Short mmCIF file of C-alpha atoms in Angstrom, two decimals:
data_model
loop_
_atom_site.label_atom_id
_atom_site.label_comp_id
_atom_site.label_asym_id
_atom_site.label_seq_id
_atom_site.Cartn_x
_atom_site.Cartn_y
_atom_site.Cartn_z
CA MET A 520 0.00 0.00 0.00
CA ALA A 521 1.42 3.43 0.90
CA LYS A 522 4.86 3.87 2.31
CA VAL A 523 6.01 6.10 5.11
CA LYS A 524 7.73 9.30 4.05
CA ALA A 525 11.47 8.67 3.77
CA THR A 526 13.97 11.06 5.25
CA LEU A 527 16.29 13.02 3.00
CA SER A 528 19.85 11.89 2.65
CA SER A 529 22.19 14.33 4.38
CA SER A 530 24.11 14.85 1.11
CA MET A 531 20.98 16.03 -0.72
CA LYS A 532 20.05 19.70 -0.83
CA LYS A 533 16.82 21.43 -1.84
CA ALA A 534 17.26 22.58 -5.41
CA LEU A 535 13.66 23.78 -5.77
CA ASP A 536 10.87 24.62 -3.34
CA LEU A 537 7.65 25.91 -4.93
CA SER A 538 4.32 26.47 -3.23
CA SER A 539 1.79 26.85 -6.04
CA VAL A 540 2.46 24.74 -9.14
CA LYS A 541 -0.43 23.89 -11.46
CA PHE A 542 -0.52 21.05 -13.96
CA THR A 543 -2.71 20.89 -17.08
CA SER A 544 -3.93 17.33 -16.37
CA GLN A 545 -5.12 18.27 -12.87
CA PRO A 546 -8.27 20.23 -11.96
CA GLY A 547 -7.76 23.98 -12.28
CA THR A 548 -8.51 24.42 -8.59
CA ASP A 549 -5.62 22.16 -7.54
CA ALA A 550 -2.24 23.70 -6.83
CA PHE A 551 0.73 21.70 -5.63
CA ARG A 552 3.72 22.23 -3.41
CA VAL A 553 6.83 20.84 -5.09
CA GLN A 554 10.23 20.15 -3.58
CA ILE A 555 13.16 18.80 -5.54
CA SER A 556 16.25 17.71 -3.64
CA THR A 557 19.42 16.76 -5.49
CA THR A 558 23.04 15.96 -5.02
CA ASP A 559 24.95 18.73 -6.84
CA ASP A 560 22.04 19.28 -9.30
CA ASP A 561 22.27 15.68 -10.46
CA VAL A 562 21.08 12.24 -9.38
CA PRO A 563 20.21 10.93 -6.92
CA LEU A 564 17.17 13.14 -6.98
CA LYS A 565 14.10 13.22 -4.74
CA ILE A 566 10.81 14.69 -5.97
CA TRP A 567 8.09 15.49 -3.41
CA LEU A 568 4.59 16.77 -4.21
CA GLU A 569 1.68 17.87 -2.05
CA ASN A 570 -1.82 18.66 -3.28
CA LYS A 571 -2.66 21.86 -1.40
CA ARG A 572 -6.39 21.12 -1.44
CA SER A 573 -6.46 17.45 -0.41
CA LYS A 574 -3.09 17.43 1.44
CA GLU A 575 -2.18 14.17 -0.33
CA GLN A 576 1.56 13.71 -0.77
CA TRP A 577 3.72 11.70 -3.17
CA GLU A 578 7.42 11.20 -3.71
CA CYS A 579 9.86 9.59 -6.11
CA THR A 580 13.56 8.91 -5.68
CA VAL A 581 15.52 8.87 -8.94
CA LYS A 582 18.86 7.10 -8.99
CA ASP A 583 19.21 6.63 -12.77
CA VAL A 584 17.25 8.76 -15.28
CA ALA A 585 17.48 5.97 -17.88
CA GLU A 586 14.99 4.01 -15.75
CA HIS A 587 12.43 6.79 -16.35
CA ALA A 588 12.71 6.96 -20.15
CA PRO A 589 10.01 5.13 -22.15
CA ARG A 590 10.56 1.41 -22.73
CA GLY A 591 12.44 0.82 -25.93
CA ALA A 592 13.62 4.43 -26.12
CA THR A 593 16.66 4.85 -28.33
CA TYR A 594 17.89 7.80 -26.31
CA VAL A 595 19.24 8.43 -22.85
CA LEU A 596 20.07 12.04 -22.11
CA PRO A 597 22.69 12.95 -19.52
CA SER A 598 21.15 13.00 -16.05
CA ALA A 599 22.23 16.62 -15.45
CA VAL A 600 20.27 17.67 -18.58
CA VAL A 601 17.14 15.87 -17.37
CA VAL A 602 17.44 17.34 -13.85
CA THR A 603 18.00 20.88 -15.17
CA SER A 604 15.06 20.53 -17.59
CA LEU A 605 12.81 19.29 -14.78
CA LEU A 606 13.77 22.23 -12.57
CA THR A 607 13.24 24.67 -15.46
CA ALA A 608 9.85 23.23 -16.45
CA LEU A 609 8.54 23.27 -12.88
CA SER A 610 9.76 26.84 -12.33
CA ALA A 611 8.09 28.21 -15.47
CA PRO A 612 4.95 30.23 -14.74
CA THR A 613 1.78 28.34 -15.64
CA SER A 614 0.88 30.97 -18.23
CA GLN A 615 4.08 30.17 -20.14
CA ALA A 616 3.54 26.40 -20.18
CA ASN A 617 2.46 25.49 -23.70
CA GLU A 618 3.35 23.13 -26.52
CA SER A 619 5.99 25.44 -28.00
CA GLU A 620 8.14 25.35 -24.85
CA LYS A 621 11.44 23.50 -24.96
CA CYS A 622 10.46 21.59 -21.84
CA SER A 623 7.18 21.09 -20.04
CA VAL A 624 5.95 19.03 -17.14
CA ASP A 625 2.57 17.54 -16.31
CA LEU A 626 1.12 15.45 -13.49
CA LYS A 627 -1.02 12.58 -14.73
CA PRO A 628 -3.21 10.25 -12.65
CA ALA A 629 -1.95 6.69 -12.20
CA THR A 630 -3.27 3.54 -10.53
CA ASN A 631 -3.55 2.99 -6.76
CA GLY A 632 -3.85 6.70 -5.94
CA GLY A 633 -0.49 7.39 -7.50
CA VAL A 634 0.46 10.02 -10.02
CA THR A 635 3.12 10.24 -12.70
CA LEU A 636 5.18 13.38 -13.25
CA VAL A 637 5.90 13.56 -17.00
CA LEU A 638 8.76 15.71 -18.30
CA THR A 639 8.73 16.43 -22.04
CA MET A 640 11.74 18.03 -23.71
CA LYS A 641 11.81 19.26 -27.30
CA ALA A 642 14.76 20.12 -29.51
CA PHE A 643 15.02 21.33 -33.10
CA GLY A 644 11.23 21.24 -33.47
CA GLN A 645 11.27 17.53 -34.34
CA LEU A 646 12.99 15.67 -31.51
CA THR A 647 11.05 14.89 -28.35
CA ALA A 648 12.32 13.14 -25.25
CA GLU A 649 9.97 12.14 -22.45
CA TYR A 650 10.75 10.99 -18.94
CA SER A 651 8.09 9.65 -16.55
CA PHE A 652 8.53 9.67 -12.79
CA LYS A 653 6.04 7.41 -11.00
CA MET A 654 5.22 9.06 -7.72
CA THR A 655 4.41 6.87 -4.72
CA LYS A 656 1.60 8.04 -2.48
CA LEU A 657 2.80 8.68 1.06
CA GLU A 658 1.01 7.71 4.23
CA ILE A 659 0.01 10.95 5.92
CA ALA A 660 -0.36 11.29 9.68
CA THR A 661 -2.73 13.80 11.27
CA THR A 662 0.26 15.92 12.29
CA ASP A 663 1.39 16.07 8.64
CA VAL A 664 -2.04 17.40 7.63
CA LEU A 665 -1.89 19.99 10.42
CA GLU A 666 1.60 21.04 9.31
CA ALA A 667 0.33 21.42 5.73
CA LYS A 668 -2.56 23.60 6.91
CA ILE A 669 -0.16 25.75 8.93
CA ARG A 670 2.03 26.16 5.81
CA ASP A 671 -1.08 27.31 3.90
CA LEU A 672 -1.94 29.87 6.57
CA GLN A 673 1.65 31.12 6.79
CA GLU A 674 1.77 31.57 3.00
CA GLU A 675 -1.51 33.48 3.00
CA ILE A 676 -0.34 35.72 5.84
CA ALA A 677 2.95 36.37 4.02
CA GLU A 678 0.99 37.27 0.87
CA LEU A 679 -1.18 39.64 2.88
CA LYS A 680 1.89 41.31 4.33
CA GLU A 681 3.27 41.74 0.82
CA GLY A 682 -0.02 43.26 -0.31
CA LYS A 683 -0.68 40.60 -2.95
CA LEU A 684 -4.23 39.85 -1.89
CA ALA A 685 -7.12 42.16 -2.70
CA ILE A 686 -8.52 44.50 -0.06
CA ALA A 687 -11.85 42.71 -0.53
CA GLN A 688 -10.34 39.76 1.31
CA LEU A 689 -9.65 41.74 4.51
CA PRO A 690 -12.53 40.09 6.43
CA GLN A 691 -10.78 36.79 5.78
CA ILE A 692 -7.66 38.02 7.60
CA THR A 693 -9.49 37.96 10.93
CA GLN A 694 -10.86 34.52 10.08
CA LEU A 695 -7.33 33.26 9.21
CA GLN A 696 -5.86 34.67 12.42
CA THR A 697 -8.62 33.05 14.48
CA GLU A 698 -8.15 29.70 12.72
CA LEU A 699 -4.38 29.88 13.19
CA LYS A 700 -4.75 30.60 16.92
CA GLU A 701 -7.25 27.73 17.28
CA LEU A 702 -4.95 25.39 15.38
CA ARG A 703 -1.96 26.36 17.51
CA THR A 704 -4.00 25.93 20.70
CA ASN A 705 -5.17 22.52 19.51
CA MET A 706 -1.63 21.47 18.58
CA ARG A 707 -0.24 22.85 21.85
CA SER A 708 -2.82 20.89 23.88
CA ARG A 709 -1.66 17.74 22.11
CA GLY A 710 2.00 18.57 22.68
CA TYR A 711 2.83 19.18 18.98
CA TYR A 712 3.49 22.92 19.10
CA THR A 713 5.50 25.08 21.49
CA GLY A 714 5.69 28.39 19.56
CA SER A 715 4.15 31.73 20.54
CA TYR A 716 1.04 33.50 19.24
CA HIS A 717 2.71 36.31 17.29
#
């Protein structure tokens, strides 16, 4: 079934940490958190995704990019090229993601609650290389869901401080602050949180 979230190797470093990635094969209301951890921008590589709405999480550890090329493919690109293309495609604003791009990425549904992250790279208008990363659904504890909700609230508060949200949403600020205080109180009563109420 699902596996428990693995810990990151100490030699891996976060190469990418995005909080609102959208994929064309997913509902328009779904945004994803994406973290990519690498060893010197190469393999081994760990991909982690979280659906911000459902809080579901998946991950994939890549040790050899050739294992993620289509069966029978007559090509194997250097792993550094695949890693760089994946980072570039994920970092591109959603509005720029279209068929004319040199590289694009999509998240497609798979069996058993899994998903597949598909990287497509194009060169010279005719050549296309595709790499598929089967993401394994992670078992999520209640504390993981609470942490995800706190991340959501912290992001929204940061956006408010930066003035990115419309003034029409000001009544929601009080609601967010109340929910955050209630969540912290709840977590504190269970021994999960020791921070202050700033």
